[in-house]
Amino acid sequence: MKKVYLETFGCQMNVSDTERVATQLESNNYEIVPNEEAADIVLINTCSVREKAEHKLYTRVGQVRNSGGKKPIIGVLGCVAQLEGETLFKKTQGVDFVLGTQAVGRVTSIIERVLEGQKQISDLGVREENYDWNTLETQRHSPFVAFVPIIEGCNKFCTYCIVPFSRGREKSLPADVVIRQVKNLRNEGVQEVHLIGQNVNSYRPQTVSGLEGFTGATPFSKLLRAVAATGIPRIKFNTSFPRDFHPDIVDAINENENLCNWVHLPVQSGSDRILKAMRRGHTIENYLQRVDKIKSSKRKISLTTDIIVGFPDETQEDFADTVKLVEYCEYDSAYIFKYSPRFGTPAAEMQDTLTDVEKTNRFIALENVQKRNQTKSLKSFENSTVKVLAERKSNKPADNFFGHTTCHKIVNFVSSKDVLGKIVDVKITEAKSNTLFGIIC
Ligand code: 5AD
Ligand code: SF4
């Protein structure tokens, strides 16, 4: 039995693809192993969203190739594979095959071709071919939490972003398939599902099948209500795109306890001028209308975001607008990135006016503002009781559990009872940087 080690970089979509790849390989008599030492085959699922993420691939291929042990077959999957195709064989030594995001369903057959002696093969084909991707049961990164893709690809073409090129056009999964998957997961003991996609709000299945009888201003809010009706204890979703984020989503959250109180709403910049250059299709005014709707909700909904600093031609004033916005929104957490030009995107043709030092300085300044807010928000949890899904148990220190609240805060807590996989009440005793600490009630 050939042993396969899988390594994943990047977003939840990549994690989800890796889970499906693992399932497919296991059902074809491959063994998935936890590290590369014993592996006959090493698969690297790559991310290309920023240059740094892409470089990780080159570093890792070098490490695997020069590790000194047996020389495994190396396969590159994911976004870098889709974008680079055969050029990867020139850019890095030792890669045996390249399998794009659109062809990942054919992982077993490409490995077989390499085992038969074919060299340097690349498959970037069409995702639907030969493969019923939607109905596959998948391996999971946790027995209690599952990612369920509902829409793949992106049609937005924000000027800085490579994703529409690496993941292709939007394709929504049929609602009845999503609902059936969630029901199956619930029956298997999964407590929390994440409905995932680059832009979940533009979910548009080809038929209404599965959504009949559910109200909603958009197919996505209908889907949220339909998934809530399965009775799965927790539903989270991301990523939301501001322009398509309909206020009805907040109503659906308020109506259904199992729709979790967390919205990830990337803003990218606080300056209308930069948002226009990014071709985001929203202004700060209409972004804030969404934020105000979220903040005025009956349930306290946590709000998180993504921000890019140092976009071409971002002036000190534009940056000051971003700082102002972050102060106003009081995000529960924010992923802040330095702009990284991606070859082939319109922004890469714009003059990158800032030096790396300037971008770093803005990054640090914004991080400091964010950290201050975040600490305030976390401190407000001290002495309160929150519901936590116990996702992992660690024995060092003993009786320690790790999980998330419904609003997606990380919690470490102590319990002498084994509560793994259960949603339990935890009294928060301390808040530190990104994590809450507590004791089971
Ligand atoms: N440079 C920096 N950050 C980027 N992102 C996407 N493309 C780039 C880029 N070229 C960030 C955005 C997006 C997140 C997933 O990655 O903030 O929301
Ligand atoms: Fe990229 Fe914009 Fe699509 Fe998000 S919405 S994946 S940032 S193009």
Short mmCIF file of C-alpha atoms and ligand atoms in Angstrom, two decimals:
data_model
loop_
_atom_site.label_atom_id
_atom_site.label_comp_id
_atom_site.label_asym_id
_atom_site.label_seq_id
_atom_site.Cartn_x
_atom_site.Cartn_y
_atom_site.Cartn_z
CA MET A 1 0.00 0.00 0.00
CA LYS A 2 1.53 3.33 -1.08
CA LYS A 3 1.79 5.97 1.60
CA VAL A 4 0.74 9.56 0.86
CA TYR A 5 1.55 12.68 2.85
CA LEU A 6 -0.66 15.69 2.16
CA GLU A 7 0.30 19.25 2.98
CA THR A 8 -2.08 22.19 2.61
CA PHE A 9 -1.49 25.92 2.32
CA GLY A 10 -4.09 28.63 1.97
CA CYS A 11 -7.80 29.00 2.46
CA GLN A 12 -10.59 26.71 3.65
CA MET A 13 -11.35 25.81 0.05
CA ASN A 14 -7.90 24.23 -0.16
CA VAL A 15 -8.43 22.42 3.15
CA SER A 16 -11.70 21.11 1.77
CA ASP A 17 -10.06 19.98 -1.49
CA THR A 18 -7.34 18.19 0.49
CA GLU A 19 -10.01 16.38 2.51
CA ARG A 20 -11.64 15.16 -0.69
CA VAL A 21 -8.30 14.11 -2.15
CA ALA A 22 -7.56 12.11 1.01
CA THR A 23 -10.92 10.35 0.81
CA GLN A 24 -10.43 9.53 -2.84
CA LEU A 25 -6.95 8.12 -2.23
CA GLU A 26 -8.03 6.06 0.76
CA SER A 27 -10.86 4.49 -1.18
CA ASN A 28 -8.27 3.50 -3.80
CA ASN A 29 -6.03 1.74 -1.28
CA TYR A 30 -3.55 4.47 -0.52
CA GLU A 31 -2.63 5.14 3.08
CA ILE A 32 -2.59 8.73 4.32
CA VAL A 33 0.36 9.28 6.66
CA PRO A 34 0.92 12.12 9.14
CA ASN A 35 4.41 13.13 8.03
CA GLU A 36 6.62 13.03 5.00
CA GLU A 37 9.39 10.75 6.36
CA ALA A 38 7.63 7.50 5.51
CA ALA A 39 5.76 8.78 2.46
CA ASP A 40 6.07 7.34 -1.06
CA ILE A 41 4.12 10.31 -2.41
CA VAL A 42 4.06 13.91 -1.14
CA LEU A 43 1.22 16.14 -2.33
CA ILE A 44 1.45 19.88 -1.77
CA ASN A 45 -1.82 21.79 -2.10
CA THR A 46 -0.78 25.34 -2.88
CA CYS A 47 -1.99 28.91 -2.45
CA SER A 48 -1.17 31.78 -4.80
CA VAL A 49 -3.08 34.64 -3.20
CA ARG A 50 0.11 36.42 -2.16
CA GLU A 51 3.71 36.03 -3.28
CA LYS A 52 4.80 34.76 0.14
CA ALA A 53 2.24 31.95 0.02
CA GLU A 54 3.47 30.97 -3.44
CA HIS A 55 7.10 30.90 -2.32
CA LYS A 56 6.27 28.38 0.37
CA LEU A 57 5.75 25.85 -2.41
CA TYR A 58 9.26 26.34 -3.78
CA THR A 59 10.76 26.08 -0.31
CA ARG A 60 8.83 22.91 0.49
CA VAL A 61 9.65 21.16 -2.78
CA GLY A 62 13.33 21.83 -2.10
CA GLN A 63 13.07 20.49 1.44
CA VAL A 64 11.26 17.29 0.41
CA ARG A 65 13.65 16.69 -2.47
CA ASN A 66 16.74 17.16 -0.32
CA SER A 67 15.49 15.44 2.82
CA GLY A 68 17.99 12.61 2.41
CA GLY A 69 15.54 9.74 2.91
CA LYS A 70 13.74 7.92 0.13
CA LYS A 71 12.83 10.11 -2.78
CA PRO A 72 9.05 10.39 -2.83
CA ILE A 73 6.95 11.28 -5.85
CA ILE A 74 6.09 14.98 -5.53
CA GLY A 75 2.76 16.29 -6.81
CA VAL A 76 1.72 19.96 -6.78
CA LEU A 77 -2.01 20.68 -6.43
CA GLY A 78 -4.11 23.80 -5.96
CA CYS A 79 -3.94 27.38 -7.16
CA VAL A 80 -0.23 27.59 -8.07
CA ALA A 81 -0.63 24.35 -10.04
CA GLN A 82 -3.64 25.74 -11.93
CA LEU A 83 -1.87 29.01 -12.78
CA GLU A 84 1.58 27.69 -13.59
CA GLY A 85 0.86 24.31 -15.18
CA GLU A 86 3.89 22.84 -16.91
CA THR A 87 6.07 25.88 -16.22
CA LEU A 88 6.41 24.54 -12.67
CA PHE A 89 8.67 21.78 -14.00
CA LYS A 90 11.09 24.49 -15.15
CA LYS A 91 10.70 26.69 -12.09
CA THR A 92 11.42 23.97 -9.57
CA GLN A 93 13.36 20.73 -9.77
CA GLY A 94 11.85 17.46 -8.67
CA VAL A 95 8.12 17.93 -9.24
CA ASP A 96 6.61 14.81 -10.84
CA PHE A 97 3.13 16.08 -11.58
CA VAL A 98 0.97 19.18 -11.51
CA LEU A 99 -2.76 18.93 -10.90
CA GLY A 100 -4.85 22.12 -11.09
CA THR A 101 -7.85 23.08 -8.96
CA GLN A 102 -10.11 22.21 -11.88
CA ALA A 103 -8.68 18.69 -12.23
CA VAL A 104 -8.16 17.70 -8.61
CA GLY A 105 -10.82 14.97 -8.92
CA ARG A 106 -8.38 12.97 -11.03
CA VAL A 107 -5.67 12.68 -8.39
CA THR A 108 -5.68 8.87 -8.32
CA SER A 109 -5.33 8.48 -12.05
CA ILE A 110 -2.48 11.00 -12.31
CA ILE A 111 -0.58 9.21 -9.52
CA GLU A 112 -1.10 5.90 -11.34
CA ARG A 113 0.32 7.40 -14.53
CA VAL A 114 3.43 8.53 -12.63
CA LEU A 115 3.78 5.10 -11.02
CA GLU A 116 3.64 3.57 -14.50
CA GLY A 117 6.68 5.65 -15.42
CA GLN A 118 5.25 8.76 -17.11
CA LYS A 119 7.32 11.81 -16.30
CA GLN A 120 6.34 15.41 -15.55
CA ILE A 121 2.63 15.30 -16.26
CA SER A 122 0.30 18.23 -15.91
CA ASP A 123 -3.51 18.10 -15.77
CA LEU A 124 -5.44 21.35 -15.54
CA GLY A 125 -8.67 19.96 -17.02
CA VAL A 126 -12.30 20.64 -16.26
CA ARG A 127 -13.47 19.90 -12.77
CA GLU A 128 -16.77 18.25 -13.71
CA GLU A 129 -15.16 15.65 -15.97
CA ASN A 130 -15.37 12.01 -14.81
CA TYR A 131 -16.05 12.95 -11.29
CA ASP A 132 -19.04 13.38 -9.06
CA TRP A 133 -17.34 15.83 -6.74
CA ASN A 134 -20.52 16.86 -4.97
CA THR A 135 -21.66 13.61 -3.52
CA LEU A 136 -18.35 12.42 -2.10
CA GLU A 137 -18.15 11.70 1.59
CA THR A 138 -14.99 13.38 2.77
CA GLN A 139 -12.28 12.94 5.34
CA ARG A 140 -12.30 15.80 7.79
CA HIS A 141 -9.75 17.91 9.60
CA SER A 142 -11.89 17.44 12.71
CA PRO A 143 -14.53 14.79 13.53
CA PHE A 144 -16.82 17.51 14.85
CA VAL A 145 -16.36 20.36 12.36
CA ALA A 146 -16.86 20.05 8.60
CA PHE A 147 -16.33 22.41 5.68
CA VAL A 148 -19.09 22.22 3.08
CA PRO A 149 -18.32 24.07 -0.16
CA ILE A 150 -21.48 25.69 -1.55
CA ILE A 151 -19.95 27.82 -4.29
CA GLU A 152 -16.64 27.53 -6.05
CA GLY A 153 -14.70 30.14 -8.01
CA CYS A 154 -15.27 33.88 -8.18
CA ASN A 155 -16.62 36.30 -10.80
CA LYS A 156 -15.68 39.51 -9.04
CA PHE A 157 -12.20 40.17 -10.46
CA CYS A 158 -11.08 42.59 -7.78
CA THR A 159 -8.05 44.15 -9.47
CA TYR A 160 -5.45 42.73 -7.03
CA CYS A 161 -6.80 39.20 -6.84
CA ILE A 162 -5.60 36.06 -8.59
CA VAL A 163 -8.45 33.84 -7.34
CA PRO A 164 -10.79 34.25 -10.36
CA PHE A 165 -7.88 33.00 -12.48
CA SER A 166 -6.84 30.13 -10.22
CA ARG A 167 -10.31 28.94 -9.21
CA GLY A 168 -12.32 29.85 -12.30
CA ARG A 169 -15.87 31.17 -12.56
CA GLU A 170 -18.53 30.84 -9.87
CA LYS A 171 -20.33 27.54 -9.74
CA SER A 172 -22.96 26.93 -7.06
CA LEU A 173 -23.59 23.46 -5.73
CA PRO A 174 -27.22 22.32 -5.83
CA ALA A 175 -29.03 23.17 -2.59
CA ASP A 176 -30.45 19.66 -2.18
CA VAL A 177 -26.90 18.25 -2.34
CA VAL A 178 -25.69 20.73 0.30
CA ILE A 179 -28.65 19.92 2.56
CA ARG A 180 -28.18 16.17 2.16
CA GLN A 181 -24.50 16.53 3.03
CA VAL A 182 -25.30 18.53 6.15
CA LYS A 183 -27.89 15.92 7.26
CA ASN A 184 -25.35 13.13 6.74
CA LEU A 185 -22.73 15.05 8.68
CA ARG A 186 -25.16 15.63 11.53
CA ASN A 187 -25.91 11.89 11.62
CA GLU A 188 -22.16 11.20 11.81
CA GLY A 189 -21.87 13.39 14.90
CA VAL A 190 -20.59 16.58 13.31
CA GLN A 191 -21.61 19.55 15.47
CA GLU A 192 -20.56 22.45 13.29
CA VAL A 193 -20.58 23.01 9.53
CA HIS A 194 -18.94 25.88 7.70
CA LEU A 195 -20.63 26.72 4.40
CA ILE A 196 -17.68 27.92 2.37
CA GLY A 197 -16.92 29.72 -0.88
CA GLN A 198 -14.97 32.73 -2.11
CA ASN A 199 -18.23 34.66 -2.11
CA VAL A 200 -21.05 32.76 -0.44
CA ASN A 201 -23.52 35.62 -0.86
CA SER A 202 -23.62 35.21 -4.62
CA TYR A 203 -24.79 31.59 -4.21
CA ARG A 204 -27.07 30.89 -7.17
CA PRO A 205 -27.93 27.24 -7.78
CA GLN A 206 -29.43 26.30 -11.14
CA THR A 207 -32.66 24.99 -9.64
CA VAL A 208 -34.64 25.76 -6.49
CA SER A 209 -34.60 22.10 -5.54
CA GLY A 210 -34.12 21.87 -1.78
CA LEU A 211 -35.05 25.50 -1.15
CA GLU A 212 -38.81 25.15 -1.71
CA GLY A 213 -40.78 26.49 1.23
CA PHE A 214 -37.91 28.54 2.67
CA THR A 215 -38.14 32.31 2.74
CA GLY A 216 -35.25 34.62 1.96
CA ALA A 217 -34.39 37.71 -0.03
CA THR A 218 -31.62 35.84 -1.86
CA PRO A 219 -30.90 32.17 -2.63
CA PHE A 220 -28.16 32.34 0.00
CA SER A 221 -30.45 33.45 2.80
CA LYS A 222 -32.92 30.74 1.72
CA LEU A 223 -30.09 28.23 1.91
CA LEU A 224 -29.15 29.45 5.39
CA ARG A 225 -32.72 28.86 6.59
CA ALA A 226 -32.86 25.47 4.88
CA VAL A 227 -29.57 24.35 6.45
CA ALA A 228 -30.72 25.69 9.82
CA ALA A 229 -33.82 23.47 9.49
CA THR A 230 -31.61 20.33 9.35
CA GLY A 231 -31.10 20.82 13.08
CA ILE A 232 -27.29 20.66 12.93
CA PRO A 233 -26.19 22.43 16.13
CA ARG A 234 -23.95 25.07 14.53
CA ILE A 235 -23.69 26.69 11.10
CA LYS A 236 -20.99 29.20 10.18
CA PHE A 237 -20.37 30.61 6.73
CA ASN A 238 -17.66 32.49 4.93
CA THR A 239 -16.53 34.50 3.00
CA SER A 240 -19.10 37.25 2.51
CA PHE A 241 -18.73 39.88 -0.20
CA PRO A 242 -20.02 43.28 0.99
CA ARG A 243 -21.96 44.24 -2.14
CA ASP A 244 -23.87 40.95 -2.13
CA PHE A 245 -24.37 40.79 1.63
CA HIS A 246 -28.13 41.21 1.96
CA PRO A 247 -29.47 42.47 5.33
CA ASP A 248 -31.82 39.48 5.31
CA ILE A 249 -28.80 37.34 6.29
CA VAL A 250 -28.80 39.11 9.65
CA ASP A 251 -32.55 38.41 9.99
CA ALA A 252 -31.92 34.72 9.27
CA ILE A 253 -29.23 34.65 11.98
CA ASN A 254 -31.60 36.27 14.47
CA GLU A 255 -34.36 33.76 13.68
CA ASN A 256 -32.19 30.65 14.04
CA GLU A 257 -30.13 29.88 17.11
CA ASN A 258 -27.98 27.42 15.13
CA LEU A 259 -26.90 30.09 12.62
CA CYS A 260 -23.84 31.30 14.46
CA ASN A 261 -23.31 34.93 15.39
CA TRP A 262 -20.21 35.57 13.28
CA VAL A 263 -19.87 37.43 9.95
CA HIS A 264 -16.59 37.69 8.06
CA LEU A 265 -16.99 40.74 5.83
CA PRO A 266 -13.73 41.76 4.09
CA VAL A 267 -13.54 45.52 3.52
CA GLN A 268 -9.98 45.67 2.06
CA SER A 269 -9.65 49.46 2.45
CA GLY A 270 -11.28 52.39 4.25
CA SER A 271 -10.83 54.72 1.28
CA ASP A 272 -13.45 55.00 -1.47
CA ARG A 273 -10.71 56.00 -3.91
CA ILE A 274 -8.75 52.80 -3.25
CA LEU A 275 -11.92 50.65 -3.21
CA LYS A 276 -12.65 51.99 -6.69
CA ALA A 277 -9.13 51.17 -7.88
CA MET A 278 -9.59 47.71 -6.37
CA ARG A 279 -12.90 47.44 -8.28
CA ARG A 280 -14.64 46.18 -5.17
CA GLY A 281 -18.04 47.48 -6.20
CA HIS A 282 -18.84 48.95 -2.79
CA THR A 283 -18.24 52.25 -1.04
CA ILE A 284 -17.53 52.82 2.63
CA GLU A 285 -21.04 54.23 3.04
CA ASN A 286 -22.76 51.09 1.83
CA TYR A 287 -20.27 48.88 3.68
CA LEU A 288 -21.13 50.70 6.89
CA GLN A 289 -24.85 50.20 6.24
CA ARG A 290 -24.15 46.44 6.39
CA VAL A 291 -22.00 46.84 9.48
CA ASP A 292 -24.68 48.89 11.23
CA LYS A 293 -27.29 46.22 10.43
CA ILE A 294 -24.97 43.56 11.88
CA LYS A 295 -24.18 45.61 14.98
CA SER A 296 -27.82 46.47 15.65
CA SER A 297 -28.82 42.81 15.63
CA LYS A 298 -30.64 41.33 18.65
CA ARG A 299 -27.87 38.76 19.05
CA LYS A 300 -24.36 40.16 19.38
CA ILE A 301 -22.76 39.16 16.09
CA SER A 302 -18.99 39.16 15.90
CA LEU A 303 -17.51 40.90 12.89
CA THR A 304 -14.19 40.07 11.24
CA THR A 305 -12.53 41.38 8.10
CA ASP A 306 -9.61 41.32 5.64
CA ILE A 307 -7.63 44.46 4.83
CA ILE A 308 -4.88 45.14 2.32
CA VAL A 309 -2.42 47.93 3.09
CA GLY A 310 -0.10 49.52 0.56
CA PHE A 311 -2.25 49.06 -2.55
CA PRO A 312 -0.73 51.03 -5.49
CA ASP A 313 -1.10 54.75 -4.96
CA GLU A 314 -2.46 54.42 -1.41
CA THR A 315 -1.72 57.82 0.11
CA GLN A 316 -1.25 58.64 3.76
CA GLU A 317 -4.82 60.00 3.70
CA ASP A 318 -6.23 56.80 2.23
CA PHE A 319 -4.43 54.87 4.93
CA ALA A 320 -5.76 57.23 7.61
CA ASP A 321 -9.28 56.45 6.31
CA THR A 322 -8.58 52.74 6.79
CA VAL A 323 -7.43 53.36 10.35
CA LYS A 324 -10.60 55.39 10.98
CA LEU A 325 -12.75 52.61 9.62
CA VAL A 326 -11.03 49.99 11.78
CA GLU A 327 -11.56 52.20 14.83
CA TYR A 328 -15.25 52.61 13.95
CA CYS A 329 -16.02 48.97 13.16
CA GLU A 330 -14.27 47.54 16.24
CA TYR A 331 -13.59 44.29 14.44
CA ASP A 332 -13.36 41.17 16.56
CA SER A 333 -10.45 40.20 14.37
CA ALA A 334 -8.86 41.42 11.15
CA TYR A 335 -6.51 39.70 8.74
CA ILE A 336 -4.22 42.47 7.54
CA PHE A 337 -2.05 41.91 4.48
CA LYS A 338 0.61 43.91 2.73
CA TYR A 339 -0.35 44.32 -0.92
CA SER A 340 1.46 41.77 -3.05
CA PRO A 341 1.33 42.22 -6.85
CA ARG A 342 0.08 39.10 -8.62
CA PHE A 343 1.19 38.62 -12.19
CA GLY A 344 -1.72 38.80 -14.64
CA THR A 345 -4.01 40.93 -12.44
CA PRO A 346 -4.85 44.55 -13.43
CA ALA A 347 -3.31 45.94 -10.21
CA ALA A 348 0.04 44.37 -11.10
CA GLU A 349 0.12 46.77 -14.06
CA MET A 350 -0.38 49.78 -11.77
CA GLN A 351 2.63 51.53 -10.40
CA ASP A 352 3.49 50.05 -6.99
CA THR A 353 4.21 53.42 -5.38
CA LEU A 354 5.12 52.32 -1.87
CA THR A 355 8.35 50.75 -0.72
CA ASP A 356 8.22 47.55 1.26
CA VAL A 357 9.29 49.47 4.37
CA GLU A 358 6.34 51.86 3.96
CA LYS A 359 3.95 48.96 3.54
CA THR A 360 5.42 47.30 6.63
CA ASN A 361 5.04 50.49 8.66
CA ARG A 362 1.38 50.80 7.68
CA PHE A 363 0.86 47.13 8.42
CA ILE A 364 2.33 47.49 11.92
CA ALA A 365 0.40 50.70 12.63
CA LEU A 366 -2.91 49.11 11.64
CA GLU A 367 -2.15 45.90 13.53
CA ASN A 368 -1.60 47.96 16.66
CA VAL A 369 -4.97 49.70 16.31
CA GLN A 370 -6.66 46.37 15.66
CA LYS A 371 -4.93 44.62 18.58
CA ARG A 372 -6.12 47.33 20.95
CA ASN A 373 -9.74 46.88 19.84
CA GLN A 374 -9.44 43.12 19.83
CA THR A 375 -8.08 43.01 23.35
CA LYS A 376 -10.98 45.21 24.50
CA SER A 377 -13.47 42.88 22.84
CA LEU A 378 -11.86 39.76 24.32
CA LYS A 379 -11.60 41.29 27.80
CA SER A 380 -15.36 41.89 27.71
CA PHE A 381 -15.78 38.10 27.83
CA GLU A 382 -14.01 37.75 31.18
CA ASN A 383 -16.33 36.34 33.87
CA SER A 384 -19.05 35.56 31.34
CA THR A 385 -20.25 32.09 30.34
CA VAL A 386 -20.00 31.05 26.69
CA LYS A 387 -20.94 27.93 24.74
CA VAL A 388 -17.86 26.16 23.37
CA LEU A 389 -17.58 23.18 21.04
CA ALA A 390 -14.82 21.00 22.46
CA GLU A 391 -12.95 20.19 19.26
CA ARG A 392 -9.65 18.83 20.58
CA LYS A 393 -8.33 17.45 23.84
CA SER A 394 -4.74 17.76 24.89
CA ASN A 395 -3.05 15.87 27.69
CA LYS A 396 -0.35 18.47 28.18
CA PRO A 397 -1.55 20.03 30.39
CA ALA A 398 -4.07 17.37 31.40
CA ASP A 399 -7.83 17.91 31.04
CA ASN A 400 -7.30 20.75 28.60
CA PHE A 401 -9.72 21.27 25.72
CA PHE A 402 -9.64 23.53 22.70
CA GLY A 403 -12.64 24.85 20.81
CA HIS A 404 -14.56 27.81 19.47
CA THR A 405 -17.50 29.86 20.68
CA THR A 406 -20.50 30.40 18.41
CA CYS A 407 -18.97 33.80 17.53
CA HIS A 408 -15.77 31.96 16.56
CA LYS A 409 -13.48 32.99 19.38
CA ILE A 410 -10.82 30.46 20.31
CA VAL A 411 -11.23 29.04 23.81
CA ASN A 412 -8.87 26.87 25.87
CA PHE A 413 -10.59 25.39 28.87
CA VAL A 414 -10.18 22.86 31.63
CA SER A 415 -12.64 20.06 32.32
CA SER A 416 -12.16 16.90 34.36
CA LYS A 417 -15.07 15.29 32.48
CA ASP A 418 -14.37 14.12 28.92
CA VAL A 419 -16.49 16.51 26.87
CA LEU A 420 -14.80 16.01 23.50
CA GLY A 421 -17.25 16.70 20.66
CA LYS A 422 -19.80 18.32 22.95
CA ILE A 423 -21.00 21.91 23.15
CA VAL A 424 -20.52 22.96 26.75
CA ASP A 425 -20.83 26.03 28.96
CA VAL A 426 -17.46 27.51 29.84
CA LYS A 427 -16.81 30.27 32.34
CA ILE A 428 -14.16 32.62 30.93
CA THR A 429 -11.48 33.40 33.48
CA GLU A 430 -8.92 35.22 31.33
CA ALA A 431 -8.47 36.79 27.90
CA LYS A 432 -5.03 36.81 26.25
CA SER A 433 -4.06 38.14 22.79
CA ASN A 434 -6.19 35.90 20.54
CA THR A 435 -7.50 33.35 22.99
CA LEU A 436 -9.98 33.04 25.83
CA PHE A 437 -9.22 30.76 28.79
CA GLY A 438 -11.80 29.21 31.07
CA ILE A 439 -13.22 26.40 33.15
CA ILE A 440 -16.19 24.20 32.38
CA CYS A 441 -19.32 25.17 34.33
N1 5AD B 1 -2.12 41.11 -2.00
C1 5AD B 1 -2.39 41.12 -0.68
N2 5AD B 1 -3.50 40.56 -0.16
C2 5AD B 1 -4.35 39.94 -1.01
N3 5AD B 1 -5.51 39.31 -0.80
C3 5AD B 1 -5.98 38.86 -1.98
N4 5AD B 1 -5.14 39.19 -2.96
C4 5AD B 1 -4.12 39.88 -2.40
C5 5AD B 1 -2.96 40.51 -2.89
N5 5AD B 1 -2.65 40.50 -4.18
C6 5AD B 1 -6.13 39.20 0.52
C7 5AD B 1 -7.51 39.88 0.55
C8 5AD B 1 -8.45 38.71 0.58
C9 5AD B 1 -7.64 37.69 1.35
C10 5AD B 1 -8.11 36.28 1.21
O1 5AD B 1 -6.34 37.83 0.83
O2 5AD B 1 -7.60 40.65 1.73
O3 5AD B 1 -9.68 39.01 1.21
FE1 SF4 B 2 -10.67 37.77 -4.93
FE2 SF4 B 2 -12.46 39.76 -4.92
FE3 SF4 B 2 -13.21 37.25 -5.60
FE4 SF4 B 2 -12.60 37.80 -3.05
S1 SF4 B 2 -14.31 38.67 -4.23
S2 SF4 B 2 -11.91 36.00 -4.25
S3 SF4 B 2 -10.94 39.30 -3.29
S4 SF4 B 2 -11.77 38.56 -6.72
#
